[in-house]
Amino acid sequence: TAVDNLPTLPSLTFTTGQTDIDVAVNGVRAVLDTTGMNGPVPLAVRATDGSTNATTATHDLIADNLAPAITITAPAMDGLFLRPPVTLGWSVVEANPMATTATLDTTTLVTPGFQVAAEGARSLSVTATDRAGGASTATRMFTIDGVAPALASVSAPSGTIVKPPLTITVTGTDN
């Protein structure tokens, strides 16, 4: 708000380091578009009246148009079959972090270093948000399998000298 004791309203100039926006003060609102900007954005507002009296105020803004970058480091890739325990790991790169949450199988909140031992298909989902409202999610699917396959039977000639082709029959199960 600019106030002056003259009958004419002062004019305002907003300077963002890249552009100037001239605004006549009549309830007009200036909109600063920070699209494509990241990092400090200096803002200077200069009010000038009809007698060329001027006042300047400065304010530093921080533009953040980049969403957080999430890297799941463990398990290393989707679709792996792993022996228990599996240690979970991830990192988040963000200049203006607000919150990071991670869930195992959509319900259990976990932190880096959490170990999972229960058998079966699993999913790790990490979501990070920044103070400008940007958000990212990364998900990793994996299966924990610590049980060795069971051999039910092996059928092959025993104690005999054989000549190829030789037929060996194996049956078994795996979880």
CSV table of N, CA and C in Angstrom, one decimal:
chain,number,residue,atom,x,y,z
A,1,THR,N,0.8,-1.2,0.0
A,1,THR,CA,0.0,0.0,0.0
A,1,THR,C,0.9,1.2,0.0
A,2,ALA,N,0.6,2.2,-0.9
A,2,ALA,CA,1.3,3.4,-1.0
A,2,ALA,C,0.4,4.5,-0.5
A,3,VAL,N,0.9,5.4,0.4
A,3,VAL,CA,0.1,6.5,1.0
A,3,VAL,C,0.9,7.8,0.7
A,4,ASP,N,0.2,8.8,0.3
A,4,ASP,CA,0.8,10.1,0.1
A,4,ASP,C,-0.3,11.2,0.4
A,5,ASN,N,0.2,12.4,0.8
A,5,ASN,CA,-0.7,13.4,1.2
A,5,ASN,C,-1.1,14.3,0.0
A,6,LEU,N,-0.8,14.0,-1.2
A,6,LEU,CA,-1.2,14.8,-2.4
A,6,LEU,C,-2.5,14.2,-3.0
A,7,PRO,N,-3.2,15.0,-3.7
A,7,PRO,CA,-4.5,14.5,-4.2
A,7,PRO,C,-4.3,13.5,-5.3
A,8,THR,N,-3.2,13.4,-6.0
A,8,THR,CA,-2.9,12.4,-7.0
A,8,THR,C,-2.3,11.2,-6.3
A,9,LEU,N,-2.7,10.0,-6.8
A,9,LEU,CA,-2.1,8.8,-6.3
A,9,LEU,C,-0.7,8.6,-6.8
A,10,PRO,N,0.2,8.0,-6.0
A,10,PRO,CA,1.5,7.7,-6.4
A,10,PRO,C,1.5,6.5,-7.4
A,11,SER,N,2.6,6.4,-8.2
A,11,SER,CA,2.7,5.2,-9.1
A,11,SER,C,3.7,4.3,-8.4
A,12,LEU,N,3.6,3.0,-8.7
A,12,LEU,CA,4.5,2.0,-8.1
A,12,LEU,C,5.3,1.3,-9.3
A,13,THR,N,6.5,1.0,-9.0
A,13,THR,CA,7.3,0.2,-10.0
A,13,THR,C,7.9,-0.9,-9.2
A,14,PHE,N,7.6,-2.1,-9.7
A,14,PHE,CA,8.1,-3.4,-9.1
A,14,PHE,C,9.3,-3.8,-10.0
A,15,THR,N,10.4,-4.1,-9.3
A,15,THR,CA,11.6,-4.5,-10.1
A,15,THR,C,12.0,-5.9,-9.5
A,16,THR,N,12.1,-6.9,-10.4
A,16,THR,CA,12.5,-8.2,-9.9
A,16,THR,C,13.9,-8.6,-10.3
A,17,GLY,N,14.6,-7.7,-10.8
A,17,GLY,CA,16.0,-8.0,-11.3
A,17,GLY,C,15.9,-8.4,-12.8
A,18,GLN,N,14.8,-8.7,-13.3
A,18,GLN,CA,14.7,-9.1,-14.7
A,18,GLN,C,13.7,-8.2,-15.4
A,19,THR,N,12.6,-7.7,-14.8
A,19,THR,CA,11.7,-6.9,-15.4
A,19,THR,C,11.1,-5.8,-14.5
A,20,ASP,N,10.6,-4.8,-15.0
A,20,ASP,CA,10.0,-3.7,-14.3
A,20,ASP,C,8.5,-3.8,-14.6
A,21,ILE,N,7.6,-3.6,-13.6
A,21,ILE,CA,6.2,-3.6,-13.8
A,21,ILE,C,5.7,-2.2,-13.2
A,22,ASP,N,5.2,-1.4,-14.1
A,22,ASP,CA,4.7,-0.1,-13.6
A,22,ASP,C,3.2,-0.3,-13.3
A,23,VAL,N,2.7,0.2,-12.1
A,23,VAL,CA,1.4,0.1,-11.7
A,23,VAL,C,0.9,1.4,-11.2
A,24,ALA,N,-0.3,1.9,-11.7
A,24,ALA,CA,-0.9,3.0,-11.1
A,24,ALA,C,-1.7,2.5,-9.9
A,25,VAL,N,-1.6,3.2,-8.8
A,25,VAL,CA,-2.2,2.7,-7.6
A,25,VAL,C,-3.7,3.1,-7.6
A,26,ASN,N,-4.5,2.2,-7.9
A,26,ASN,CA,-6.0,2.4,-7.9
A,26,ASN,C,-6.6,1.0,-7.6
A,27,GLY,N,-6.0,0.3,-6.7
A,27,GLY,CA,-6.5,-1.0,-6.3
A,27,GLY,C,-6.0,-2.1,-7.3
A,28,VAL,N,-5.1,-1.7,-8.2
A,28,VAL,CA,-4.6,-2.6,-9.2
A,28,VAL,C,-3.6,-3.5,-8.5
A,29,ARG,N,-3.6,-4.8,-8.8
A,29,ARG,CA,-2.7,-5.7,-8.2
A,29,ARG,C,-1.7,-6.2,-9.2
A,30,ALA,N,-0.4,-6.2,-8.8
A,30,ALA,CA,0.6,-6.7,-9.7
A,30,ALA,C,0.9,-8.2,-9.4
A,31,VAL,N,1.0,-9.0,-10.4
A,31,VAL,CA,1.3,-10.4,-10.3
A,31,VAL,C,2.7,-10.6,-10.8
A,32,LEU,N,3.5,-11.2,-10.0
A,32,LEU,CA,4.9,-11.6,-10.3
A,32,LEU,C,4.9,-13.0,-10.8
A,33,ASP,N,5.2,-13.3,-12.0
A,33,ASP,CA,5.3,-14.6,-12.5
A,33,ASP,C,6.8,-15.1,-12.4
A,34,THR,N,6.9,-16.1,-11.5
A,34,THR,CA,8.3,-16.7,-11.3
A,34,THR,C,8.5,-18.0,-12.1
A,35,THR,N,7.7,-18.3,-13.1
A,35,THR,CA,7.8,-19.5,-13.9
A,35,THR,C,9.3,-19.5,-14.4
A,36,GLY,N,9.9,-20.6,-14.2
A,36,GLY,CA,11.3,-20.8,-14.7
A,36,GLY,C,12.3,-20.3,-13.8
A,37,MET,N,11.9,-19.6,-12.8
A,37,MET,CA,12.9,-19.0,-11.8
A,37,MET,C,13.1,-20.0,-10.7
A,38,ASN,N,14.3,-20.1,-10.2
A,38,ASN,CA,14.7,-21.0,-9.0
A,38,ASN,C,15.7,-20.3,-8.2
A,39,GLY,N,15.5,-20.1,-6.9
A,39,GLY,CA,16.5,-19.5,-6.1
A,39,GLY,C,16.0,-18.1,-5.7
A,40,PRO,N,16.9,-17.2,-5.2
A,40,PRO,CA,16.6,-15.9,-4.8
A,40,PRO,C,16.1,-15.0,-5.9
A,41,VAL,N,15.0,-14.3,-5.6
A,41,VAL,CA,14.5,-13.3,-6.5
A,41,VAL,C,14.3,-12.0,-5.8
A,42,PRO,N,15.2,-11.0,-6.0
A,42,PRO,CA,15.1,-9.7,-5.3
A,42,PRO,C,13.9,-8.9,-5.9
A,43,LEU,N,13.1,-8.3,-5.0
A,43,LEU,CA,12.0,-7.5,-5.4
A,43,LEU,C,12.2,-6.1,-4.8
A,44,ALA,N,12.1,-5.1,-5.6
A,44,ALA,CA,12.2,-3.7,-5.1
A,44,ALA,C,10.9,-3.1,-5.6
A,45,VAL,N,10.3,-2.3,-4.7
A,45,VAL,CA,9.0,-1.6,-4.9
A,45,VAL,C,9.4,-0.1,-4.8
A,46,ARG,N,9.1,0.7,-5.8
A,46,ARG,CA,9.4,2.1,-5.7
A,46,ARG,C,8.1,2.9,-5.9
A,47,ALA,N,7.8,3.7,-5.0
A,47,ALA,CA,6.5,4.5,-5.1
A,47,ALA,C,7.0,6.0,-5.4
A,48,THR,N,6.4,6.5,-6.4
A,48,THR,CA,6.8,7.9,-6.8
A,48,THR,C,5.5,8.7,-6.9
A,49,ASP,N,5.4,9.9,-6.3
A,49,ASP,CA,4.2,10.8,-6.4
A,49,ASP,C,4.4,11.8,-7.5
A,50,GLY,N,3.4,12.6,-7.7
A,50,GLY,CA,3.4,13.6,-8.7
A,50,GLY,C,4.4,14.6,-8.6
A,51,SER,N,5.0,14.8,-7.4
A,51,SER,CA,6.1,15.8,-7.2
A,51,SER,C,7.5,15.1,-7.3
A,52,THR,N,7.5,13.9,-7.8
A,52,THR,CA,8.7,13.0,-8.0
A,52,THR,C,9.4,12.6,-6.7
A,53,ASN,N,8.7,12.8,-5.6
A,53,ASN,CA,9.2,12.2,-4.3
A,53,ASN,C,9.1,10.7,-4.5
A,54,ALA,N,10.1,10.0,-4.0
A,54,ALA,CA,10.1,8.5,-4.2
A,54,ALA,C,10.6,7.8,-2.9
A,55,THR,N,10.1,6.6,-2.7
A,55,THR,CA,10.5,5.7,-1.7
A,55,THR,C,10.6,4.3,-2.2
A,56,THR,N,11.6,3.6,-1.8
A,56,THR,CA,11.9,2.3,-2.3
A,56,THR,C,11.9,1.3,-1.1
A,57,ALA,N,11.3,0.2,-1.3
A,57,ALA,CA,11.3,-0.9,-0.3
A,57,ALA,C,11.8,-2.2,-1.0
A,58,THR,N,12.6,-3.0,-0.4
A,58,THR,CA,13.1,-4.2,-1.0
A,58,THR,C,12.6,-5.4,-0.2
A,59,HIS,N,12.5,-6.5,-0.9
A,59,HIS,CA,12.1,-7.8,-0.2
A,59,HIS,C,12.7,-8.9,-1.1
A,60,ASP,N,13.2,-9.9,-0.4
A,60,ASP,CA,13.8,-11.0,-1.1
A,60,ASP,C,12.8,-12.2,-1.1
A,61,LEU,N,12.5,-12.7,-2.3
A,61,LEU,CA,11.7,-13.9,-2.5
A,61,LEU,C,12.5,-15.1,-2.8
A,62,ILE,N,12.0,-16.3,-2.6
A,62,ILE,CA,12.7,-17.5,-3.1
A,62,ILE,C,11.8,-18.2,-4.1
A,63,ALA,N,12.1,-18.3,-5.3
A,63,ALA,CA,11.3,-19.0,-6.3
A,63,ALA,C,11.8,-20.5,-6.3
A,64,ASP,N,10.8,-21.4,-6.3
A,64,ASP,CA,11.0,-22.8,-6.3
A,64,ASP,C,10.1,-23.4,-7.3
A,65,ASN,N,10.5,-23.7,-8.5
A,65,ASN,CA,9.7,-24.3,-9.5
A,65,ASN,C,10.2,-25.8,-9.8
A,66,LEU,N,11.1,-26.3,-9.0
A,66,LEU,CA,11.6,-27.6,-9.1
A,66,LEU,C,11.0,-28.5,-8.0
A,67,ALA,N,10.4,-29.7,-8.4
A,67,ALA,CA,9.9,-30.6,-7.5
A,67,ALA,C,11.1,-31.3,-6.8
A,68,PRO,N,10.9,-31.9,-5.6
A,68,PRO,CA,12.0,-32.6,-5.0
A,68,PRO,C,12.4,-33.8,-5.9
A,69,ALA,N,13.7,-34.1,-5.8
A,69,ALA,CA,14.2,-35.3,-6.6
A,69,ALA,C,14.4,-36.4,-5.6
A,70,ILE,N,13.8,-37.6,-5.8
A,70,ILE,CA,13.9,-38.7,-4.9
A,70,ILE,C,14.7,-39.8,-5.6
A,71,THR,N,15.6,-40.4,-4.9
A,71,THR,CA,16.3,-41.6,-5.4
A,71,THR,C,16.2,-42.7,-4.4
A,72,ILE,N,15.6,-43.8,-4.8
A,72,ILE,CA,15.5,-45.0,-4.0
A,72,ILE,C,16.8,-45.8,-4.2
A,73,THR,N,17.6,-46.0,-3.2
A,73,THR,CA,18.9,-46.6,-3.3
A,73,THR,C,18.9,-48.1,-2.9
A,74,ALA,N,17.9,-48.5,-2.1
A,74,ALA,CA,17.8,-49.9,-1.7
A,74,ALA,C,16.3,-50.2,-1.4
A,75,PRO,N,15.8,-51.3,-2.1
A,75,PRO,CA,16.4,-52.1,-3.2
A,75,PRO,C,16.8,-51.3,-4.4
A,76,ALA,N,17.8,-51.8,-5.1
A,76,ALA,CA,18.4,-51.0,-6.2
A,76,ALA,C,17.5,-50.9,-7.4
A,77,MET,N,16.6,-51.8,-7.7
A,77,MET,CA,15.8,-51.7,-8.9
A,77,MET,C,14.5,-52.5,-8.7
A,78,ASP,N,13.5,-52.2,-9.5
A,78,ASP,CA,12.2,-52.9,-9.4
A,78,ASP,C,12.3,-54.4,-9.8
A,79,GLY,N,11.5,-55.1,-9.2
A,79,GLY,CA,11.3,-56.5,-9.5
A,79,GLY,C,12.3,-57.5,-9.0
A,80,LEU,N,13.2,-57.1,-8.1
A,80,LEU,CA,14.2,-58.0,-7.5
A,80,LEU,C,13.6,-59.0,-6.5
A,81,PHE,N,14.1,-60.2,-6.5
A,81,PHE,CA,13.9,-61.2,-5.5
A,81,PHE,C,15.1,-61.1,-4.5
A,82,LEU,N,14.8,-60.9,-3.3
A,82,LEU,CA,15.9,-60.6,-2.3
A,82,LEU,C,15.7,-61.5,-1.1
A,83,ARG,N,16.9,-61.9,-0.5
A,83,ARG,CA,16.9,-62.7,0.7
A,83,ARG,C,16.7,-61.7,1.9
A,84,PRO,N,16.0,-62.1,2.9
A,84,PRO,CA,15.8,-61.3,4.1
A,84,PRO,C,17.0,-61.2,5.0
A,85,PRO,N,17.2,-60.2,5.8
A,85,PRO,CA,16.4,-59.0,5.8
A,85,PRO,C,16.8,-58.0,4.6
A,86,VAL,N,15.9,-57.2,4.2
A,86,VAL,CA,16.2,-56.2,3.2
A,86,VAL,C,16.2,-54.8,3.9
A,87,THR,N,17.3,-54.1,3.7
A,87,THR,CA,17.4,-52.8,4.3
A,87,THR,C,17.0,-51.7,3.3
A,88,LEU,N,16.0,-50.8,3.6
A,88,LEU,CA,15.5,-49.8,2.7
A,88,LEU,C,16.3,-48.6,2.8
A,89,GLY,N,16.5,-47.9,1.6
A,89,GLY,CA,17.2,-46.7,1.6
A,89,GLY,C,16.8,-45.8,0.5
A,90,TRP,N,16.9,-44.4,0.7
A,90,TRP,CA,16.5,-43.4,-0.3
A,90,TRP,C,17.1,-42.1,0.1
A,91,SER,N,17.2,-41.2,-0.9
A,91,SER,CA,17.6,-39.8,-0.6
A,91,SER,C,16.7,-38.9,-1.3
A,92,VAL,N,16.6,-37.7,-0.8
A,92,VAL,CA,15.8,-36.6,-1.4
A,92,VAL,C,16.7,-35.4,-1.5
A,93,VAL,N,16.7,-34.8,-2.7
A,93,VAL,CA,17.4,-33.5,-3.0
A,93,VAL,C,16.4,-32.4,-3.2
A,94,GLU,N,16.4,-31.4,-2.3
A,94,GLU,CA,15.4,-30.3,-2.4
A,94,GLU,C,16.0,-29.1,-1.7
A,95,ALA,N,16.0,-28.0,-2.3
A,95,ALA,CA,16.5,-26.7,-1.7
A,95,ALA,C,15.6,-26.2,-0.6
A,96,ASN,N,14.3,-26.4,-0.7
A,96,ASN,CA,13.4,-25.9,0.3
A,96,ASN,C,12.4,-27.0,0.8
A,97,PRO,N,13.0,-28.0,1.5
A,97,PRO,CA,12.2,-29.2,1.9
A,97,PRO,C,11.1,-28.8,2.9
A,98,MET,N,10.0,-29.6,2.8
A,98,MET,CA,9.0,-29.4,3.8
A,98,MET,C,8.8,-30.8,4.6
A,99,ALA,N,8.5,-31.8,3.8
A,99,ALA,CA,8.2,-33.1,4.4
A,99,ALA,C,8.6,-34.3,3.5
A,100,THR,N,9.0,-35.4,4.1
A,100,THR,CA,9.2,-36.6,3.4
A,100,THR,C,8.6,-37.7,4.1
A,101,THR,N,7.7,-38.5,3.5
A,101,THR,CA,7.1,-39.7,4.1
A,101,THR,C,7.4,-40.9,3.2
A,102,ALA,N,7.6,-42.0,3.9
A,102,ALA,CA,7.8,-43.3,3.1
A,102,ALA,C,7.0,-44.4,3.8
A,103,THR,N,6.3,-45.2,2.9
A,103,THR,CA,5.5,-46.3,3.4
A,103,THR,C,5.9,-47.6,2.7
A,104,LEU,N,5.8,-48.6,3.5
A,104,LEU,CA,6.0,-50.0,3.1
A,104,LEU,C,4.7,-50.6,2.9
A,105,ASP,N,4.4,-51.1,1.7
A,105,ASP,CA,3.1,-51.8,1.4
A,105,ASP,C,1.9,-50.8,1.7
A,106,THR,N,2.1,-49.5,1.4
A,106,THR,CA,1.1,-48.5,1.5
A,106,THR,C,0.6,-48.1,2.9
A,107,THR,N,1.0,-48.9,4.0
A,107,THR,CA,0.5,-48.6,5.3
A,107,THR,C,1.5,-48.4,6.4
A,108,THR,N,2.6,-49.0,6.3
A,108,THR,CA,3.6,-48.9,7.4
A,108,THR,C,4.6,-47.8,7.1
A,109,LEU,N,4.6,-46.8,8.0
A,109,LEU,CA,5.6,-45.7,7.9
A,109,LEU,C,7.0,-46.2,8.2
A,110,VAL,N,8.0,-45.9,7.3
A,110,VAL,CA,9.3,-46.3,7.5
A,110,VAL,C,10.3,-45.2,7.3
A,111,THR,N,11.5,-45.4,7.8
A,111,THR,CA,12.6,-44.4,7.6
A,111,THR,C,13.8,-45.1,7.0
A,112,PRO,N,14.8,-44.4,6.4
A,112,PRO,CA,15.9,-45.1,5.8
A,112,PRO,C,16.6,-46.0,6.8
A,113,GLY,N,17.0,-47.1,6.4
A,113,GLY,CA,17.6,-48.1,7.3
A,113,GLY,C,16.7,-49.1,7.8
A,114,PHE,N,15.4,-48.9,7.6
A,114,PHE,CA,14.4,-49.9,8.1
A,114,PHE,C,14.6,-51.2,7.4
A,115,GLN,N,14.5,-52.3,8.2
A,115,GLN,CA,14.7,-53.7,7.7
A,115,GLN,C,13.4,-54.4,7.6
A,116,VAL,N,13.3,-55.1,6.4
A,116,VAL,CA,12.1,-55.9,6.2
A,116,VAL,C,12.5,-57.3,6.1
A,117,ALA,N,11.8,-58.2,6.8
A,117,ALA,CA,12.2,-59.6,6.8
A,117,ALA,C,11.0,-60.5,6.3
A,118,ALA,N,9.8,-60.1,6.4
A,118,ALA,CA,8.6,-60.9,6.1
A,118,ALA,C,8.6,-61.3,4.6
A,119,GLU,N,8.3,-62.5,4.3
A,119,GLU,CA,8.3,-63.0,3.0
A,119,GLU,C,7.1,-62.4,2.2
A,120,GLY,N,7.4,-62.3,0.8
A,120,GLY,CA,6.3,-61.9,-0.1
A,120,GLY,C,6.6,-60.6,-0.9
A,121,ALA,N,5.6,-60.3,-1.7
A,121,ALA,CA,5.8,-59.1,-2.5
A,121,ALA,C,5.6,-57.8,-1.7
A,122,ARG,N,6.5,-56.8,-1.9
A,122,ARG,CA,6.5,-55.6,-1.2
A,122,ARG,C,6.6,-54.4,-2.1
A,123,SER,N,6.2,-53.2,-1.5
A,123,SER,CA,6.3,-52.0,-2.3
A,123,SER,C,6.8,-50.9,-1.3
A,124,LEU,N,7.7,-50.1,-1.7
A,124,LEU,CA,8.2,-49.0,-1.0
A,124,LEU,C,7.8,-47.7,-1.8
A,125,SER,N,7.2,-46.8,-1.1
A,125,SER,CA,6.8,-45.6,-1.8
A,125,SER,C,7.3,-44.4,-0.9
A,126,VAL,N,8.0,-43.5,-1.6
A,126,VAL,CA,8.6,-42.3,-0.9
A,126,VAL,C,8.0,-41.1,-1.6
A,127,THR,N,7.4,-40.2,-0.8
A,127,THR,CA,6.8,-38.9,-1.2
A,127,THR,C,7.5,-37.7,-0.5
A,128,ALA,N,8.0,-36.8,-1.3
A,128,ALA,CA,8.6,-35.6,-0.7
A,128,ALA,C,7.9,-34.3,-1.2
A,129,THR,N,7.7,-33.3,-0.3
A,129,THR,CA,7.1,-32.1,-0.7
A,129,THR,C,8.0,-30.9,-0.3
A,130,ASP,N,7.9,-29.8,-1.1
A,130,ASP,CA,8.7,-28.7,-0.7
A,130,ASP,C,7.8,-27.5,-0.2
A,131,ARG,N,8.4,-26.5,0.2
A,131,ARG,CA,7.6,-25.4,0.8
A,131,ARG,C,6.8,-24.6,-0.2
A,132,ALA,N,7.1,-24.8,-1.5
A,132,ALA,CA,6.4,-24.1,-2.5
A,132,ALA,C,5.2,-25.0,-3.0
A,133,GLY,N,5.0,-26.1,-2.4
A,133,GLY,CA,3.9,-27.0,-2.8
A,133,GLY,C,4.3,-28.1,-3.9
A,134,GLY,N,5.5,-28.1,-4.3
A,134,GLY,CA,6.0,-29.1,-5.3
A,134,GLY,C,6.1,-30.5,-4.6
A,135,ALA,N,5.7,-31.5,-5.3
A,135,ALA,CA,5.8,-32.9,-4.7
A,135,ALA,C,6.2,-33.9,-5.7
A,136,SER,N,6.9,-34.9,-5.2
A,136,SER,CA,7.3,-36.0,-6.1
A,136,SER,C,7.1,-37.3,-5.3
A,137,THR,N,6.9,-38.4,-6.0
A,137,THR,CA,6.8,-39.7,-5.4
A,137,THR,C,7.6,-40.7,-6.2
A,138,ALA,N,8.3,-41.6,-5.6
A,138,ALA,CA,9.1,-42.7,-6.2
A,138,ALA,C,8.6,-44.0,-5.5
A,139,THR,N,8.5,-45.0,-6.4
A,139,THR,CA,8.0,-46.3,-5.9
A,139,THR,C,8.9,-47.4,-6.3
A,140,ARG,N,9.2,-48.4,-5.5
A,140,ARG,CA,10.0,-49.6,-5.8
A,140,ARG,C,9.3,-50.8,-5.4
A,141,MET,N,9.1,-51.8,-6.3
A,141,MET,CA,8.5,-53.1,-6.1
A,141,MET,C,9.6,-54.1,-5.9
A,142,PHE,N,9.4,-55.0,-4.9
A,142,PHE,CA,10.4,-56.1,-4.8
A,142,PHE,C,9.8,-57.3,-4.0
A,143,THR,N,10.4,-58.4,-4.0
A,143,THR,CA,9.9,-59.6,-3.4
A,143,THR,C,10.9,-60.2,-2.4
A,144,ILE,N,10.5,-60.5,-1.2
A,144,ILE,CA,11.4,-61.1,-0.2
A,144,ILE,C,11.2,-62.6,-0.3
A,145,ASP,N,12.2,-63.3,-0.5
A,145,ASP,CA,12.2,-64.8,-0.6
A,145,ASP,C,13.4,-65.4,0.1
A,146,GLY,N,13.2,-65.9,1.3
A,146,GLY,CA,14.3,-66.5,2.0
A,146,GLY,C,14.1,-68.0,2.2
A,147,VAL,N,13.1,-68.6,1.5
A,147,VAL,CA,12.9,-70.0,1.6
A,147,VAL,C,13.5,-70.7,0.4
A,148,ALA,N,14.4,-71.7,0.6
A,148,ALA,CA,14.9,-72.4,-0.6
A,148,ALA,C,13.9,-73.3,-1.2
A,149,PRO,N,14.0,-73.5,-2.5
A,149,PRO,CA,13.1,-74.4,-3.2
A,149,PRO,C,13.2,-75.8,-2.6
A,150,ALA,N,12.1,-76.5,-2.6
A,150,ALA,CA,12.0,-77.9,-2.0
A,150,ALA,C,12.1,-78.9,-3.2
A,151,LEU,N,13.0,-79.8,-3.2
A,151,LEU,CA,13.0,-80.9,-4.2
A,151,LEU,C,12.2,-82.1,-3.7
A,152,ALA,N,11.2,-82.4,-4.5
A,152,ALA,CA,10.3,-83.5,-4.2
A,152,ALA,C,10.9,-84.8,-4.6
A,153,SER,N,11.5,-84.8,-5.8
A,153,SER,CA,12.0,-86.1,-6.3
A,153,SER,C,13.0,-85.8,-7.4
A,154,VAL,N,14.0,-86.7,-7.5
A,154,VAL,CA,15.0,-86.7,-8.6
A,154,VAL,C,15.0,-88.1,-9.2
A,155,SER,N,14.7,-88.2,-10.4
A,155,SER,CA,14.7,-89.5,-11.1
A,155,SER,C,15.8,-89.6,-12.1
A,156,ALA,N,16.8,-90.4,-11.9
A,156,ALA,CA,17.9,-90.6,-12.8
A,156,ALA,C,18.5,-92.0,-12.6
A,157,PRO,N,19.1,-92.5,-13.6
A,157,PRO,CA,19.8,-93.8,-13.4
A,157,PRO,C,20.9,-93.7,-12.3
A,158,SER,N,20.9,-94.6,-11.4
A,158,SER,CA,21.8,-94.6,-10.3
A,158,SER,C,22.8,-95.8,-10.4
A,159,GLY,N,24.1,-95.5,-10.3
A,159,GLY,CA,25.1,-96.6,-10.3
A,159,GLY,C,25.2,-97.2,-11.7
A,160,THR,N,24.7,-96.6,-12.7
A,160,THR,CA,24.8,-97.2,-14.0
A,160,THR,C,25.7,-96.4,-14.9
A,161,ILE,N,26.4,-97.0,-15.8
A,161,ILE,CA,27.2,-96.2,-16.8
A,161,ILE,C,26.2,-96.0,-17.9
A,162,VAL,N,26.1,-94.7,-18.3
A,162,VAL,CA,25.1,-94.3,-19.3
A,162,VAL,C,25.8,-93.6,-20.4
A,163,LYS,N,25.1,-93.5,-21.5
A,163,LYS,CA,25.5,-92.8,-22.7
A,163,LYS,C,24.4,-91.8,-23.1
A,164,PRO,N,24.8,-90.5,-23.4
A,164,PRO,CA,23.8,-89.5,-23.8
A,164,PRO,C,23.0,-90.0,-24.9
A,165,PRO,N,21.8,-89.6,-25.0
A,165,PRO,CA,21.1,-88.6,-24.2
A,165,PRO,C,20.6,-89.3,-22.9
A,166,LEU,N,20.7,-88.5,-21.8
A,166,LEU,CA,20.3,-89.0,-20.5
A,166,LEU,C,19.1,-88.2,-20.0
A,167,THR,N,18.1,-88.8,-19.5
A,167,THR,CA,16.9,-88.1,-19.0
A,167,THR,C,16.9,-88.1,-17.5
A,168,ILE,N,16.9,-86.9,-17.0
A,168,ILE,CA,16.8,-86.8,-15.5
A,168,ILE,C,15.5,-86.0,-15.2
A,169,THR,N,14.7,-86.4,-14.3
A,169,THR,CA,13.4,-85.8,-14.0
A,169,THR,C,13.5,-85.2,-12.6
A,170,VAL,N,13.2,-83.9,-12.4
A,170,VAL,CA,13.3,-83.3,-11.1
A,170,VAL,C,11.9,-82.6,-10.9
A,171,THR,N,11.3,-82.8,-9.7
A,171,THR,CA,10.1,-82.1,-9.4
A,171,THR,C,10.4,-81.3,-8.1
A,172,GLY,N,9.8,-80.2,-7.9
A,172,GLY,CA,10.0,-79.4,-6.7
A,172,GLY,C,9.0,-78.2,-6.6
A,173,THR,N,9.1,-77.5,-5.6
A,173,THR,CA,8.2,-76.3,-5.4
A,173,THR,C,9.1,-75.2,-4.8
A,174,ASP,N,8.6,-74.0,-5.1
A,174,ASP,CA,9.2,-72.8,-4.5
A,174,ASP,C,8.0,-71.8,-4.2
A,175,ASN,N,8.2,-71.0,-3.2
A,175,ASN,CA,7.1,-70.1,-2.9
A,175,ASN,C,7.0,-69.0,-3.9
